[in-house]
CSV table of C-alpha atoms and ligand atoms in Angstrom, one decimal:
chain,number,residue,atom,x,y,z
A,1337,MET,CA,-66.3,120.9,42.2
A,1338,ALA,CA,-64.9,119.2,45.5
A,1339,ARG,CA,-65.4,120.9,48.5
A,1340,ARG,CA,-63.9,120.9,52.0
A,1341,ILE,CA,-65.8,119.8,55.2
A,1342,GLU,CA,-64.9,120.8,58.7
A,1343,LEU,CA,-66.6,119.0,61.6
A,1344,ARG,CA,-66.3,121.3,64.7
A,1345,HIS,CA,-67.4,120.0,68.1
A,1346,LEU,CA,-69.9,117.4,66.6
A,1347,SER,CA,-71.8,115.5,69.1
A,1348,VAL,CA,-74.9,113.4,68.6
A,1349,ARG,CA,-77.3,111.8,70.9
A,1350,TYR,CA,-80.1,109.2,70.3
A,1351,GLY,CA,-82.5,110.0,73.1
A,1352,ASP,CA,-80.4,109.6,76.3
A,1353,LEU,CA,-77.5,107.9,74.3
A,1354,LEU,CA,-74.7,110.2,73.7
A,1355,ALA,CA,-73.3,108.4,70.5
A,1356,VAL,CA,-70.5,110.6,69.3
A,1357,GLN,CA,-68.8,113.2,71.5
A,1358,ASP,CA,-67.0,116.5,70.6
A,1359,VAL,CA,-65.6,115.4,67.1
A,1360,SER,CA,-63.6,118.2,65.2
A,1361,MET,CA,-61.9,117.3,62.0
A,1362,THR,CA,-61.0,118.9,58.6
A,1363,ILE,CA,-61.8,116.5,55.6
A,1364,GLU,CA,-60.0,118.1,52.3
A,1365,PRO,CA,-61.4,118.0,49.0
A,1366,ARG,CA,-60.2,115.7,46.1
A,1367,SER,CA,-59.1,112.8,48.4
A,1368,VAL,CA,-60.5,109.9,50.1
A,1369,THR,CA,-60.9,110.0,54.0
A,1370,ALA,CA,-61.5,106.7,55.7
A,1371,LEU,CA,-63.4,106.5,59.0
A,1372,ILE,CA,-62.5,103.3,61.0
A,1373,GLY,CA,-62.9,101.9,64.4
A,1374,PRO,CA,-64.9,99.1,66.1
A,1375,SER,CA,-68.6,98.8,65.8
A,1376,GLY,CA,-70.8,101.2,67.3
A,1377,CYS,CA,-68.2,104.0,67.8
A,1378,GLY,CA,-70.3,106.2,65.6
A,1379,LYS,CA,-68.9,106.0,62.2
A,1380,SER,CA,-72.3,105.8,60.4
A,1381,THR,CA,-73.7,108.3,62.8
A,1382,MET,CA,-71.1,110.6,61.6
A,1383,LEU,CA,-71.7,110.4,57.9
A,1384,ARG,CA,-75.4,110.8,58.6
A,1385,ALA,CA,-74.6,114.0,60.6
A,1386,MET,CA,-72.6,115.4,57.7
A,1387,ASN,CA,-75.3,115.6,55.3
A,1388,ARG,CA,-78.2,115.9,57.8
A,1389,MET,CA,-79.8,112.5,57.0
A,1390,LEU,CA,-79.9,112.1,60.8
A,1391,GLU,CA,-82.8,114.5,60.9
A,1392,LEU,CA,-85.0,111.8,59.6
A,1393,ILE,CA,-84.5,109.9,62.8
A,1394,PRO,CA,-86.8,111.7,65.3
A,1395,SER,CA,-84.6,110.7,68.5
A,1396,ALA,CA,-81.3,112.1,66.9
A,1397,ARG,CA,-79.9,115.2,68.0
A,1398,VAL,CA,-76.9,117.0,66.6
A,1399,GLN,CA,-74.7,119.6,68.5
A,1400,GLY,CA,-71.9,121.4,66.9
A,1401,ARG,CA,-71.4,122.5,63.4
A,1402,VAL,CA,-70.6,120.8,60.0
A,1403,LEU,CA,-69.1,123.5,57.6
A,1404,LEU,CA,-69.0,123.0,53.9
A,1405,ASP,CA,-66.6,125.4,52.5
A,1406,GLY,CA,-67.1,127.4,55.5
A,1407,THR,CA,-70.8,127.5,55.5
A,1408,ASN,CA,-72.7,125.6,58.3
A,1409,VAL,CA,-75.1,122.8,56.7
A,1410,TYR,CA,-77.0,123.3,60.0
A,1411,GLY,CA,-77.5,127.3,59.4
A,1412,ARG,CA,-81.1,128.4,59.8
A,1413,ALA,CA,-81.2,129.7,56.2
A,1414,VAL,CA,-79.7,126.2,54.6
A,1415,ASP,CA,-82.4,123.8,52.9
A,1416,PRO,CA,-81.4,120.3,54.1
A,1417,VAL,CA,-82.8,118.9,50.7
A,1418,ARG,CA,-79.7,120.9,49.0
A,1419,VAL,CA,-77.3,119.9,51.7
A,1420,ARG,CA,-78.3,116.2,50.8
A,1421,ARG,CA,-77.8,117.2,47.1
A,1422,SER,CA,-74.5,118.6,47.6
A,1423,ILE,CA,-73.3,115.8,50.1
A,1424,GLY,CA,-74.4,112.5,48.6
A,1425,MET,CA,-74.6,109.2,50.5
A,1426,VAL,CA,-74.8,105.6,49.7
A,1427,TYR,CA,-76.0,103.4,52.6
A,1428,GLN,CA,-74.6,100.4,53.7
A,1429,GLN,CA,-75.8,97.4,51.6
A,1430,PRO,CA,-78.0,99.8,49.4
A,1431,ASN,CA,-80.8,98.3,47.1
A,1432,PRO,CA,-81.7,99.5,43.6
A,1433,PHE,CA,-85.4,100.0,43.2
A,1434,PRO,CA,-86.8,96.4,42.4
A,1435,THR,CA,-89.5,97.7,40.2
A,1436,MET,CA,-87.5,100.1,38.3
A,1437,SER,CA,-85.3,99.4,35.2
A,1438,ILE,CA,-81.6,100.2,35.4
A,1439,ARG,CA,-82.1,103.6,33.7
A,1440,ASP,CA,-84.8,104.7,36.0
A,1441,ASN,CA,-82.7,103.7,39.0
A,1442,VAL,CA,-79.8,105.9,37.9
A,1443,LEU,CA,-82.2,108.8,37.5
A,1444,ALA,CA,-84.2,108.2,40.6
A,1445,GLY,CA,-82.6,110.7,42.7
A,1446,VAL,CA,-82.3,113.4,40.0
A,1447,ARG,CA,-86.1,113.1,39.5
A,1448,LEU,CA,-86.7,114.0,43.0
A,1449,SER,CA,-85.4,117.5,42.5
A,1450,ASP,CA,-85.8,117.8,38.5
A,1451,ARG,CA,-89.0,116.2,37.6
A,1452,ARG,CA,-89.2,117.6,34.0
A,1453,ILE,CA,-85.6,116.5,33.3
A,1454,GLY,CA,-85.3,116.3,29.1
A,1455,ARG,CA,-84.7,113.2,27.5
A,1456,ASP,CA,-81.2,114.4,26.2
A,1457,ARG,CA,-80.0,115.4,29.4
A,1458,ALA,CA,-81.4,112.2,31.1
A,1459,ASP,CA,-79.5,110.0,28.7
A,1460,ALA,CA,-76.3,112.1,29.2
A,1461,LEU,CA,-76.6,112.0,32.9
A,1462,VAL,CA,-77.3,108.0,32.6
A,1463,GLU,CA,-74.3,107.5,30.4
A,1464,SER,CA,-71.9,109.6,32.5
A,1465,SER,CA,-72.9,108.2,35.9
A,1466,LEU,CA,-72.8,104.6,34.6
A,1467,ARG,CA,-69.3,105.4,32.8
A,1468,SER,CA,-68.2,106.9,36.3
A,1469,THR,CA,-68.9,103.8,37.8
A,1470,ASN,CA,-67.7,101.3,35.1
A,1471,LEU,CA,-71.1,100.0,34.6
A,1472,TRP,CA,-71.8,101.2,31.2
A,1473,GLU,CA,-70.1,98.6,29.0
A,1474,GLU,CA,-71.8,96.1,31.0
A,1475,VAL,CA,-75.2,97.4,30.9
A,1476,SER,CA,-75.7,100.0,28.1
A,1477,ARG,CA,-77.7,97.5,26.1
A,1478,ARG,CA,-80.1,96.6,28.7
A,1479,LEU,CA,-80.9,100.1,30.4
A,1480,GLY,CA,-84.7,99.1,30.0
A,1481,GLU,CA,-84.4,95.9,32.0
A,1482,PRO,CA,-85.2,95.6,35.7
A,1483,ALA,CA,-82.2,96.3,38.1
A,1484,THR,CA,-82.8,93.2,40.0
A,1485,GLY,CA,-81.1,91.3,37.0
A,1486,LEU,CA,-77.8,92.7,37.9
A,1487,SER,CA,-75.2,91.0,40.0
A,1488,GLY,CA,-74.5,92.1,43.7
A,1489,GLY,CA,-71.4,94.1,42.5
A,1490,GLN,CA,-73.0,95.6,39.6
A,1491,GLN,CA,-76.1,96.6,42.0
A,1492,ARG,CA,-73.9,98.3,44.4
A,1493,ARG,CA,-72.3,100.3,41.5
A,1494,LEU,CA,-75.7,101.0,40.1
A,1495,CYS,CA,-76.7,102.4,43.9
A,1496,ILE,CA,-73.4,104.5,43.5
A,1497,ALA,CA,-74.2,105.6,39.9
A,1498,ARG,CA,-77.8,106.9,41.3
A,1499,ALA,CA,-75.9,109.0,44.1
A,1500,ILE,CA,-73.3,110.4,41.5
A,1501,ALA,CA,-76.1,111.3,39.0
A,1502,VAL,CA,-77.4,114.0,41.1
A,1503,GLU,CA,-73.7,115.4,40.8
A,1504,PRO,CA,-72.7,115.7,44.5
A,1505,GLU,CA,-69.7,117.6,45.5
A,1506,VAL,CA,-69.1,115.2,48.3
A,1507,LEU,CA,-69.8,111.5,48.2
A,1508,LEU,CA,-70.3,109.7,51.7
A,1509,LEU,CA,-69.8,105.9,51.3
A,1510,ASP,CA,-70.9,103.5,54.3
A,1511,GLU,CA,-68.9,100.1,53.9
A,1512,PRO,CA,-69.0,100.3,49.9
A,1513,CYS,CA,-67.9,96.7,49.8
A,1514,SER,CA,-69.6,95.1,52.5
A,1515,ALA,CA,-70.6,91.5,51.5
A,1516,LEU,CA,-69.0,91.9,48.1
A,1517,ASP,CA,-66.9,89.1,46.7
A,1518,PRO,CA,-63.0,90.0,46.0
A,1519,ILE,CA,-63.3,90.9,42.3
A,1520,SER,CA,-66.6,93.3,42.9
A,1521,THR,CA,-64.5,94.9,45.8
A,1522,ALA,CA,-61.5,95.4,43.8
A,1523,THR,CA,-63.6,97.2,41.1
A,1524,ILE,CA,-65.2,99.6,43.8
A,1525,GLU,CA,-61.9,100.2,45.2
A,1526,GLY,CA,-60.6,101.4,41.7
A,1527,LEU,CA,-63.8,103.5,41.3
A,1528,ILE,CA,-63.5,105.1,44.6
A,1529,GLY,CA,-60.0,106.2,43.4
A,1530,ARG,CA,-61.3,107.9,40.3
A,1531,LEU,CA,-64.4,109.5,42.1
A,1532,ARG,CA,-61.9,111.4,44.4
A,1533,GLU,CA,-60.6,113.2,41.2
A,1534,ASP,CA,-63.2,115.9,41.4
A,1535,ARG,CA,-65.1,115.2,44.6
A,1536,THR,CA,-64.4,114.9,48.5
A,1537,VAL,CA,-64.9,111.2,49.3
A,1538,VAL,CA,-65.5,109.8,52.8
A,1539,ILE,CA,-65.8,106.0,53.2
A,1540,VAL,CA,-66.6,104.0,56.4
A,1541,THR,CA,-64.8,100.7,56.4
A,1542,HIS,CA,-64.1,97.7,58.7
A,1543,ASN,CA,-61.5,96.4,56.3
A,1544,MET,CA,-58.1,98.0,57.3
A,1545,GLN,CA,-56.5,96.8,54.2
A,1546,GLN,CA,-59.1,98.8,52.2
A,1547,ALA,CA,-58.6,101.9,54.0
A,1548,ALA,CA,-54.8,101.6,53.8
A,1549,ARG,CA,-55.3,101.0,49.7
A,1550,VAL,CA,-58.0,103.8,49.0
A,1551,SER,CA,-57.6,106.6,51.3
A,1552,GLU,CA,-55.3,109.4,51.9
A,1553,ARG,CA,-56.3,110.2,55.3
A,1554,THR,CA,-57.5,107.9,58.2
A,1555,ALA,CA,-59.6,108.7,61.1
A,1556,PHE,CA,-59.8,106.2,64.0
A,1557,PHE,CA,-62.7,106.3,66.2
A,1558,SER,CA,-63.2,104.4,69.5
A,1559,THR,CA,-65.1,104.4,72.6
A,1560,ASP,CA,-63.9,103.8,76.0
A,1561,GLY,CA,-66.2,100.9,76.9
A,1562,PRO,CA,-69.8,99.8,76.1
A,1563,GLY,CA,-72.1,102.8,76.7
A,1564,THR,CA,-69.6,105.2,76.5
A,1565,PRO,CA,-69.7,107.6,73.5
A,1566,GLY,CA,-67.6,107.5,70.2
A,1567,ARG,CA,-64.6,109.8,69.9
A,1568,LEU,CA,-62.1,110.6,67.5
A,1569,VAL,CA,-58.7,109.2,68.7
A,1570,GLU,CA,-56.4,109.7,65.9
A,1571,TYR,CA,-56.6,111.5,62.5
A,1572,ASP,CA,-53.7,111.4,60.2
A,1573,ASP,CA,-52.2,110.5,56.9
A,1574,THR,CA,-53.2,107.1,56.2
A,1575,ALA,CA,-49.7,105.8,55.9
A,1576,THR,CA,-48.7,107.2,59.5
A,1577,VAL,CA,-52.0,105.8,61.0
A,1578,PHE,CA,-50.9,102.5,59.8
A,1579,SER,CA,-47.2,102.2,60.2
A,1580,ASN,CA,-46.7,104.9,63.1
A,1581,PRO,CA,-49.7,105.6,65.1
A,1582,ARG,CA,-49.5,108.0,68.0
A,1583,HIS,CA,-51.9,106.3,70.2
A,1584,GLN,CA,-51.6,102.7,71.9
A,1585,GLN,CA,-55.5,102.3,71.1
A,1586,THR,CA,-55.1,102.7,67.4
A,1587,GLU,CA,-52.2,100.5,67.4
A,1588,ASP,CA,-54.1,97.8,69.3
A,1589,TYR,CA,-57.0,98.2,66.7
A,1590,ILE,CA,-54.8,98.1,63.6
A,1591,THR,CA,-53.0,94.9,64.8
A,1592,GLY,CA,-56.1,93.4,65.8
A,1593,ARG,CA,-55.9,93.4,69.5
A,1594,LEU,CA,-59.1,95.6,69.9
A,1595,GLY,CA,-62.5,95.6,68.5
B,1325,ADP,P1,-70.6,102.3,63.9
B,1325,ADP,O1,-71.2,102.9,62.4
B,1325,ADP,O2,-69.3,102.7,64.1
B,1325,ADP,O3,-71.0,100.9,63.8
B,1325,ADP,P2,-73.2,103.8,64.6
B,1325,ADP,O4,-73.0,105.0,64.3
B,1325,ADP,O5,-74.2,102.7,63.8
B,1325,ADP,O6,-71.6,103.0,64.9
B,1325,ADP,O7,-73.7,103.7,66.2
B,1325,ADP,C1,-73.2,104.4,67.2
B,1325,ADP,C2,-74.2,104.2,68.6
B,1325,ADP,O8,-75.4,104.8,68.3
B,1325,ADP,C3,-74.3,102.8,68.9
B,1325,ADP,O9,-74.4,102.7,70.3
B,1325,ADP,C4,-75.6,102.4,68.2
B,1325,ADP,O10,-76.3,101.5,68.9
B,1325,ADP,C5,-76.4,103.9,68.5
B,1325,ADP,N1,-77.5,104.2,67.4
B,1325,ADP,C6,-77.1,104.1,65.9
B,1325,ADP,N2,-78.3,104.3,65.5
B,1325,ADP,C7,-79.4,104.4,66.1
B,1325,ADP,C8,-80.7,104.9,66.2
B,1325,ADP,N3,-81.3,105.0,65.0
B,1325,ADP,N4,-81.4,104.9,67.5
B,1325,ADP,C9,-80.6,104.8,68.7
B,1325,ADP,N5,-79.4,104.5,68.7
B,1325,ADP,C10,-78.8,104.4,67.5
């Protein structure tokens, strides 16, 4: 089941640095939402705030609310581990675990929450996760081999499979195609299109053509200069943001005059 995420007056600090200021936006289920904007405007920070990964950084402080179908994920009674299971994340340039086989990589996240997962269930999850990421045909005969033997694009899809195996309702992808060749990029973009069918997908991308190709909604973030916090400038249907932006700052960015 896909879920709706609402950010309400979300601000994030790292120590004295205000990195993101007062962001409010609603992210619809069964859609892809792209976060774009110049480097340093807080896109990764926002992703990490959404699933409470930011708490693992000691200097980080979050203000405001993140609602998952109406429930504040920062609520007192909410277990952050459960939040991270519902809202999965694939980091920028993730790596498979080098000492593990392809199969064990897919199951690595699942085993953190379910150590005694049975063989049949594990087999089914490995197959469905690898099918979802278009990898099954490529690796089904070598599941026991080290993941490091895969190509860069395959390794990236394996990391997405590892995140999907936990069956998150929301998937956050930070620059899912960075440093990949055009063919691997196209494969992953196709995959993102299918992941949205029963999930909520949020991607951070520097590639504006990619945002235009894969997302329904685009949020443009920016700052007012070095040392000033990132803020949400414009959030709308992707077609509108790219063809008819409301703000000059958005237009300057998408036409390459900024950032
Ligand atoms: P983006 O993803 O848009 O490039 P980030 O979210 O990575 O932006 O960074 C936003 C701001 O927060 C930047 O000024 C960055 O230097 C700062 N920042 C990010 N991570 C940390 C951290 N772990 N500690 C301190 N400052 C950080």
